[in-house]
Amino acid sequence: MKNIDIAHINATLGRDAQGLVNWAAGLGKTAIVTTNFRPFEAVILHMCVRAQPGMRVIWMDNGYNTEATYRFADEVTRKLDLNLSIYLPRRSRAHREAVEGPAPALDDPRHEAFTEEVKLEPFARALRETAPEVWFTALRATDTAVRAQMEPVSINPDGLIKVAPLLHWSSKQLHEYLVEHGLPNNFDYVDPTKGEANRECGLHLSH
C-alpha cells in the first residue's frame, strides 16, 4: 500500500467517478462491490462491471427487503450480468420473528444485536470468504454526518482499500446517469437496521 498516494488520488480522481473506479479496478487486486439495491444502486454496479466484468458483487440480504427491492435486485442482476453473491443471516426472518417478534425499534435495547445479526455478521463472513483487497461502495456524503467526513479513497486499518466513487454525487447526477445508460431504479426500499434516513447503520463504522 506504500506505493499508493491516497491524497493524490483523492485530489485528482476524487470527483471523477468512472476514472476512480477504473484506477482501483486496474490495481490488479481482488475487488468486490457491495450493494443493498437501494435507490440509485445501479450506478455503482454499472461502473464497476464496466471497469471489470465479473467483479464479485456482495449483497447482505437482511430478509426484510420490500418486494420491489427483490424484483429490482433480480432485474439489475440480469441486465448487468452481475456476479452476485448473497449473504444471509444465520437465522431466517421467520425463525427470528417466531422467537423474538418483529424487528426491534431504534430505541429498543435489542436493536444493536439485531443489526449485528442481519448485517454486520454476514458482511464479516463475506470479507472472510472473498478476501478482497479493494472494496467499492456507493456511500454518499449526503447520507450521514459520518460519511460527510469521508474521502473517496481510504485504507482501512486492515489494509483494505475502500473506494466510494459516488461520494460527492447528487441525486440529480445519479438520476441522469441512470437515464443515460437506460438503467432501472428502485425507491421502495427500507433498511430495518437504520430506521431513519440519515442514521449510520454500523457497517461503515466497523469497516
Backbone as numpy.savetxt, mean C-alpha at the origin, in Angstrom:
# Nx Ny Nz CAx CAy CAz Cx Cy Cz
23.60 -0.13 0.56 22.77 1.06 0.56 23.64 2.32 0.56
24.91 2.14 0.85 25.80 3.29 0.98 25.97 4.03 -0.34
25.76 3.34 -1.47 25.95 3.98 -2.76 24.70 4.67 -3.26
23.63 4.71 -2.45 22.40 5.40 -2.84 22.32 6.72 -2.08
22.34 7.81 -2.83 22.23 9.15 -2.24 20.75 9.50 -2.16
20.14 9.17 -1.03 18.70 9.35 -0.86 18.30 10.81 -1.01
19.08 11.72 -0.43 18.76 13.14 -0.51 18.74 13.60 -1.97
19.70 13.13 -2.75 19.77 13.51 -4.16 18.58 12.94 -4.94
18.24 11.69 -4.68 17.10 11.07 -5.36 15.81 11.82 -5.05
15.61 12.15 -3.77 14.40 12.89 -3.39 14.35 14.26 -4.04
15.52 14.90 -4.15 15.57 16.24 -4.73 15.32 16.22 -6.23
15.82 15.19 -6.91 15.72 15.17 -8.37 14.51 14.41 -8.90
14.09 13.36 -8.18 12.99 12.52 -8.67 11.77 12.51 -7.75
11.84 13.23 -6.64 10.78 13.18 -5.64 9.40 13.54 -6.17
9.35 14.35 -7.21 8.05 14.73 -7.77 7.86 14.20 -9.19
8.73 13.29 -9.58 8.60 12.61 -10.88 8.22 11.15 -10.58
6.92 10.90 -10.46 6.47 9.60 -9.96 6.97 8.43 -10.81
6.72 8.47 -12.11 7.15 7.35 -12.95 8.66 7.25 -13.00
9.33 8.40 -12.99 10.79 8.39 -12.98 11.33 7.75 -11.72
10.68 8.02 -10.61 11.09 7.43 -9.33 10.87 5.92 -9.32
9.71 5.50 -9.84 9.42 4.07 -9.94 10.45 3.38 -10.84
10.74 4.00 -11.98 11.70 3.41 -12.91 13.09 3.29 -12.26
13.47 4.33 -11.52 14.78 4.30 -10.84 14.83 3.15 -9.84
13.83 3.06 -8.98 13.84 2.04 -7.93 13.72 0.63 -8.51
12.87 0.48 -9.54 12.72 -0.84 -10.17 14.00 -1.24 -10.89
14.78 -0.23 -11.29 16.02 -0.51 -12.02 17.22 -0.79 -11.14
17.03 -0.81 -9.82 18.14 -1.08 -8.90 18.58 -2.54 -8.94
17.73 -3.39 -9.53 18.06 -4.81 -9.59 17.84 -5.54 -8.28
16.98 -4.96 -7.44 16.69 -5.55 -6.14 15.27 -6.14 -6.12
15.03 -7.09 -5.25 13.70 -7.68 -5.13 12.72 -6.62 -4.67
11.65 -6.44 -5.44 10.70 -5.36 -5.16 9.29 -5.90 -4.98
8.53 -5.23 -4.11 7.10 -5.50 -3.97 6.36 -4.17 -4.00
5.09 -4.22 -4.35 4.21 -3.08 -4.19 3.02 -3.55 -3.37
2.69 -2.81 -2.31 1.53 -3.17 -1.49 0.32 -2.37 -1.95
-0.84 -2.96 -1.81 -2.08 -2.29 -2.18 -3.18 -2.70 -1.22
-4.17 -1.82 -1.08 -5.38 -2.19 -0.35 -6.60 -1.96 -1.23
-6.36 -1.63 -2.50 -7.42 -1.40 -3.48 -8.39 -0.30 -3.03
-7.84 0.70 -2.36 -8.62 1.88 -2.00 -8.71 2.81 -3.22
-9.35 3.98 -3.11 -9.42 4.90 -4.25 -8.04 5.23 -4.82
-7.96 5.24 -6.14 -6.77 5.63 -6.92 -5.62 4.61 -6.88
-5.83 3.44 -6.30 -4.74 2.46 -6.21 -4.26 1.97 -7.56
-5.10 2.04 -8.57 -4.68 1.58 -9.90 -3.51 2.38 -10.43
-3.31 3.60 -9.92 -2.20 4.44 -10.40 -0.86 3.82 -10.04
-0.61 3.55 -8.76 0.67 2.98 -8.34 0.88 1.60 -8.97
-0.19 0.82 -9.08 -0.06 -0.53 -9.65 0.31 -0.45 -11.12
-0.29 0.46 -11.85 0.02 0.64 -13.27 1.46 1.08 -13.45
1.90 2.05 -12.64 3.29 2.54 -12.74 4.30 1.44 -12.46
4.01 0.63 -11.45 4.96 -0.41 -11.06 5.06 -1.53 -12.09
3.92 -2.00 -12.58 3.99 -3.10 -13.55 4.48 -2.61 -14.90
4.32 -1.31 -15.17 4.89 -0.77 -16.40 6.41 -0.75 -16.32
6.93 -0.45 -15.13 8.38 -0.42 -14.94 8.96 -1.82 -14.82
8.20 -2.73 -14.20 8.69 -4.09 -13.97 7.52 -5.07 -14.04
7.18 -5.54 -15.25 6.09 -6.51 -15.37 6.34 -7.72 -14.47
5.29 -8.16 -13.80 5.43 -9.31 -12.92 5.88 -8.97 -11.52
6.04 -7.67 -11.21 6.41 -7.30 -9.84 5.39 -7.88 -8.86
5.87 -8.37 -7.75 4.99 -8.97 -6.75 4.09 -7.90 -6.12
2.79 -8.14 -6.15 1.81 -7.24 -5.55 1.26 -7.91 -4.30
1.33 -7.21 -3.17 0.91 -7.77 -1.89 -0.35 -7.06 -1.41
-1.37 -7.86 -1.10 -2.62 -7.32 -0.56 -2.91 -7.99 0.77
-2.95 -7.20 1.85 -3.38 -7.71 3.14 -4.90 -7.55 3.20
-5.62 -8.59 2.81 -7.09 -8.54 2.81 -7.58 -8.82 4.22
-8.08 -7.77 4.88 -8.49 -7.91 6.27 -9.81 -8.63 6.46
-10.52 -8.90 5.34 -11.79 -9.61 5.42 -12.99 -8.70 5.63
-12.74 -7.40 5.75 -13.82 -6.44 6.01 -14.04 -5.49 4.83
-13.52 -5.81 3.68 -13.67 -4.95 2.52 -15.10 -4.98 1.98
-15.46 -3.92 1.29 -16.78 -3.85 0.68 -16.85 -4.76 -0.54
-18.04 -5.10 -0.96 -18.20 -5.90 -2.18 -17.58 -5.19 -3.36
-17.75 -3.87 -3.42 -17.19 -3.09 -4.53 -15.67 -3.18 -4.55
-15.06 -3.20 -3.38 -13.60 -3.29 -3.32 -13.12 -4.64 -3.83
-13.81 -5.71 -3.48 -13.42 -7.03 -3.98 -13.59 -7.11 -5.50
-14.66 -6.53 -6.02 -14.86 -6.53 -7.49 -13.78 -5.68 -8.16
-13.45 -4.55 -7.55 -12.41 -3.66 -8.08 -11.06 -4.38 -8.09
-10.76 -5.09 -7.02 -9.50 -5.84 -6.94 -9.38 -6.84 -8.08
-10.47 -7.56 -8.34 -10.46 -8.54 -9.42 -10.30 -7.86 -10.78
-10.99 -6.73 -10.95 -10.93 -6.02 -12.23 -9.52 -5.49 -12.51
-8.90 -4.85 -11.52 -7.56 -4.31 -11.71 -6.55 -5.43 -11.90
-6.71 -6.52 -11.17 -5.80 -7.65 -11.30 -5.83 -8.21 -12.72
-7.02 -8.33 -13.27 -7.15 -8.82 -14.65 -6.60 -7.81 -15.65
-6.98 -6.56 -15.49 -6.62 -5.53 -16.45 -5.11 -5.32 -16.54
-4.44 -5.36 -15.38 -3.00 -5.11 -15.34 -2.18 -6.39 -15.25
-2.85 -7.54 -15.28 -2.18 -8.83 -15.18 -1.26 -8.85 -13.96
-1.82 -8.49 -12.81 -1.03 -8.38 -11.59 -0.56 -9.74 -11.08
0.65 -9.76 -10.58 1.19 -10.93 -9.89 0.83 -10.78 -8.41
-0.44 -11.05 -8.12 -1.02 -10.72 -6.81 -0.89 -11.86 -5.81
-0.38 -11.50 -4.63 -0.36 -12.43 -3.49 -1.24 -11.85 -2.40
-2.22 -12.63 -1.94 -3.16 -12.15 -0.93 -2.79 -12.75 0.43
-2.61 -11.87 1.41 -2.29 -12.33 2.77 -3.50 -12.09 3.66
-3.99 -13.16 4.25 -5.18 -13.13 5.09 -4.80 -13.26 6.56
-5.64 -12.74 7.47 -5.40 -12.98 8.89 -5.45 -14.47 9.20
-4.88 -14.86 10.32 -4.86 -16.27 10.70 -6.27 -16.80 10.95
-7.17 -15.92 11.42 -8.57 -16.30 11.61 -9.43 -15.60 10.56
-10.47 -16.27 10.11 -11.41 -15.63 9.20 -12.25 -14.60 9.95
-12.87 -13.70 9.20 -13.77 -12.73 9.82 -14.91 -13.45 10.55
-15.45 -14.50 9.94 -16.55 -15.24 10.56 -16.14 -15.83 11.90
-14.92 -16.39 11.95 -14.41 -16.96 13.20 -14.26 -15.87 14.26
-13.62 -14.77 13.87 -13.37 -13.70 14.81 -14.68 -13.12 15.36
-15.65 -12.89 14.47 -16.90 -12.28 14.91 -17.75 -13.24 15.74
-17.63 -14.55 15.48 -18.37 -15.52 16.28 -17.88 -15.51 17.72
-16.59 -15.26 17.89 -15.99 -15.30 19.22 -15.99 -13.93 19.91
-15.71 -12.88 19.13 -15.48 -11.56 19.72 -16.48 -10.49 19.30
-17.35 -10.80 18.34 -18.30 -9.80 17.88 -17.74 -8.94 16.77
-18.45 -7.88 16.40 -18.03 -7.01 15.29 -16.67 -6.35 15.54
-16.12 -5.78 14.49 -14.83 -5.08 14.61 -14.93 -4.01 15.68
-13.97 -3.94 16.59 -14.04 -2.97 17.69 -13.88 -1.53 17.21
-14.53 -0.61 17.89 -14.42 0.80 17.57 -13.04 1.32 17.97
-12.69 2.51 17.50 -11.37 3.07 17.78 -11.11 3.23 19.27
-12.14 3.55 20.04 -11.93 3.76 21.47 -12.06 2.48 22.30
-12.23 1.37 21.60 -12.31 0.07 22.28 -10.89 -0.41 22.59
-10.60 -0.84 23.80 -9.24 -1.30 24.14 -8.79 -2.50 23.31
-9.72 -3.18 22.66 -9.35 -4.33 21.82 -8.91 -3.92 20.41
-9.02 -2.63 20.09 -8.77 -2.20 18.71 -7.33 -2.43 18.28
-6.39 -2.20 19.18 -4.98 -2.39 18.84 -4.69 -3.84 18.48
-5.24 -4.77 19.25 -5.04 -6.19 18.96 -5.73 -6.57 17.65
-6.86 -5.95 17.37 -7.58 -6.19 16.12 -6.73 -5.76 14.92
-6.14 -4.57 14.99 -5.27 -4.07 13.92 -4.07 -4.98 13.72
-3.49 -5.42 14.81 -2.34 -6.34 14.74 -2.74 -7.62 14.02
-3.93 -8.15 14.35 -4.35 -9.42 13.77 -4.69 -9.32 12.29
-5.42 -8.29 11.89 -5.93 -8.26 10.52 -5.02 -7.53 9.55
-4.06 -6.74 10.04 -3.20 -6.00 9.11 -1.71 -6.17 9.37
-1.26 -5.93 10.60 0.17 -5.90 10.86 0.81 -7.28 10.80
0.17 -8.29 11.41 0.74 -9.65 11.34 0.78 -10.18 9.92
-0.30 -10.03 9.13 -0.22 -10.48 7.73 0.89 -9.77 6.95
1.10 -8.48 7.22 2.16 -7.77 6.51 3.54 -8.26 6.95
3.72 -8.49 8.24 4.99 -9.02 8.72 5.28 -10.38 8.08
4.22 -11.19 7.95 4.36 -12.49 7.29 4.74 -12.33 5.82
4.12 -11.35 5.16 4.43 -11.09 3.75 5.89 -10.67 3.59
6.38 -9.83 4.49 7.78 -9.41 4.42 8.72 -10.58 4.62
8.40 -11.46 5.56 9.26 -12.64 5.78 9.29 -13.54 4.55
8.13 -13.74 3.94 8.04 -14.70 2.84 8.56 -14.14 1.51
8.44 -12.84 1.30 8.88 -12.27 0.01 10.26 -11.65 0.10
10.71 -11.33 1.31 12.04 -10.76 1.55 12.40 -9.64 0.57
11.57 -8.60 0.49 11.84 -7.52 -0.47 13.00 -6.64 -0.01
13.62 -6.01 -1.00 14.64 -4.99 -0.73 14.11 -3.60 -1.07
13.06 -3.58 -1.90 12.40 -2.33 -2.28 10.90 -2.50 -2.07
10.28 -1.51 -1.43 8.84 -1.55 -1.15 8.17 -0.30 -1.72
7.31 -0.50 -2.70 6.53 0.60 -3.27 5.20 0.71 -2.54
4.81 1.93 -2.18 3.57 2.16 -1.47 2.89 3.41 -2.03
1.57 3.44 -1.97 0.80 4.57 -2.49 0.53 5.64 -1.45
1.35 5.72 -0.44 1.21 6.76 0.59 1.12 8.14 -0.04
0.28 8.98 0.56 0.20 10.37 0.12 0.32 11.30 1.32
0.98 12.42 1.13 1.23 13.36 2.22 -0.06 13.88 2.82
-1.13 13.92 2.04 -2.41 14.45 2.53 -3.17 13.43 3.38
-2.69 12.19 3.45 -3.41 11.14 4.18 -3.44 11.39 5.69
-2.26 11.60 6.27 -2.16 11.77 7.72 -1.01 12.73 8.04
-0.97 13.20 9.27 0.11 14.09 9.70 1.46 13.38 9.64
1.46 12.09 9.95 2.70 11.32 9.89 3.24 11.29 8.47
2.37 11.03 7.51 2.80 10.90 6.12 3.23 12.24 5.53
2.69 13.33 6.05 3.07 14.65 5.56 4.54 14.96 5.85
5.11 14.26 6.82 6.52 14.47 7.18 7.48 13.53 6.44
6.93 12.63 5.63 7.76 11.64 4.95 8.41 12.18 3.69
9.44 11.51 3.26 10.08 11.79 1.97 9.66 10.70 0.99
9.70 10.98 -0.33 9.31 9.97 -1.31 10.15 8.69 -1.22
11.43 8.83 -0.89 12.29 7.65 -0.73 12.93 7.70 0.65
12.86 6.60 1.36 13.51 6.50 2.67 14.04 5.08 2.83
14.90 4.90 3.79 15.42 3.56 4.08 15.07 3.21 5.52
14.32 2.13 5.67 13.90 1.68 7.00 15.11 1.20 7.80
14.98 1.12 9.10 16.08 0.63 9.94 16.59 -0.76 9.52
15.69 -1.57 8.96 16.10 -2.92 8.53 16.70 -2.91 7.13
16.88 -1.73 6.52 17.52 -1.63 5.21 16.57 -1.65 4.03
15.28 -1.84 4.29 14.29 -1.86 3.22 14.12 -0.46 2.63
14.25 -0.35 1.32 14.08 0.93 0.63 12.59 1.15 0.39
12.04 2.17 1.01 10.60 2.46 0.92 10.39 3.60 -0.06
9.56 3.34 -1.08 9.37 4.31 -2.16 7.89 4.69 -2.25
7.61 5.98 -2.11 6.24 6.50 -2.18 6.17 7.51 -3.33
6.09 7.04 -4.57 6.16 7.94 -5.72 5.00 8.93 -5.83
3.86 8.61 -5.19 2.68 9.48 -5.29 2.54 10.39 -4.08
3.58 10.50 -3.27 3.50 11.22 -2.00 2.94 12.63 -2.17
3.38 13.32 -3.22 2.99 14.72 -3.40 1.88 14.91 -4.44
1.25 13.85 -4.88 0.20 13.97 -5.89 -1.13 14.38 -5.25
-1.89 15.15 -6.00 -3.25 15.53 -5.57 -4.24 14.52 -6.12
-5.45 14.54 -5.57 -6.50 13.66 -6.10 -6.80 13.98 -7.55
-6.69 15.25 -7.92 -6.92 15.66 -9.30 -5.89 15.01 -10.23
-4.63 15.02 -9.84 -3.59 14.38 -10.65 -3.85 12.88 -10.79
-4.23 12.25 -9.69 -4.51 10.82 -9.71 -5.68 10.51 -10.64
-6.73 11.31 -10.54 -7.90 11.13 -11.40 -7.52 11.28 -12.87
-6.75 12.29 -13.17 -6.35 12.53 -14.57 -5.49 11.38 -15.11
-4.66 10.80 -14.26 -3.85 9.66 -14.67 -4.74 8.47 -15.01
-5.73 8.22 -14.16 -6.65 7.10 -14.40 -7.39 7.29 -15.73
-7.85 8.51 -15.97 -8.57 8.79 -17.22 -7.65 8.60 -18.42
-6.45 9.14 -18.31 -5.48 9.05 -19.42 -5.18 7.61 -19.81
-5.10 6.74 -18.81 -4.71 5.35 -19.07 -5.90 4.38 -19.05
-7.10 4.91 -18.96 -8.29 4.07 -19.01 -8.37 3.08 -17.87
-8.03 3.53 -16.69 -8.00 2.65 -15.52 -9.23 2.85 -14.64
-9.71 1.80 -13.99 -10.89 1.91 -13.12 -10.54 2.51 -11.76
-11.57 2.87 -11.02 -11.39 3.43 -9.69 -12.43 2.83 -8.75
-12.23 3.06 -7.45 -13.15 2.51 -6.45 -13.23 3.47 -5.28
-14.43 3.99 -5.00 -14.60 4.89 -3.87 -15.38 4.24 -2.72
-15.90 3.05 -2.96 -16.65 2.34 -1.92 -15.68 1.50 -1.11
-14.91 2.17 -0.26 -13.81 1.52 0.46 -13.86 1.88 1.94
-13.63 0.90 2.78 -13.61 1.09 4.23 -12.43 0.33 4.83
-11.70 0.98 5.75 -10.62 0.32 6.46 -10.98 0.29 7.95
-11.35 -0.87 8.47 -11.78 -0.94 9.87 -10.66 -0.69 10.87
-9.40 -0.71 10.42 -8.30 -0.45 11.35 -8.04 1.04 11.51
-8.58 1.85 10.60 -8.38 3.30 10.69 -9.60 4.00 11.29
-10.77 3.69 10.75 -11.99 4.28 11.30 -12.23 5.71 10.87
-11.17 6.50 10.81 -11.25 7.89 10.40 -10.35 8.10 9.20
-10.74 8.99 8.32 -10.01 9.19 7.07 -8.55 9.58 7.28
-8.27 10.40 8.30 -6.91 10.89 8.48 -6.20 10.28 9.68
-6.56 9.04 10.00 -5.92 8.34 11.10 -4.93 7.33 10.56
-3.75 7.27 11.15 -2.73 6.31 10.72 -3.12 4.91 11.18
-3.00 3.92 10.29 -3.45 2.57 10.62 -2.44 1.79 11.45
-1.18 2.23 11.44 -0.17 1.53 12.22 0.90 0.87 11.37
0.53 0.48 10.17 1.48 -0.24 9.33 2.70 0.63 9.02
2.47 1.90 8.70 3.59 2.76 8.32 4.27 3.40 9.53
3.71 3.18 10.72 4.41 3.54 11.93 5.37 2.43 12.32
4.98 1.20 12.00 5.79 0.02 12.33 6.89 -0.22 11.31
6.63 0.20 10.07 7.59 -0.08 8.99 7.94 1.18 8.23
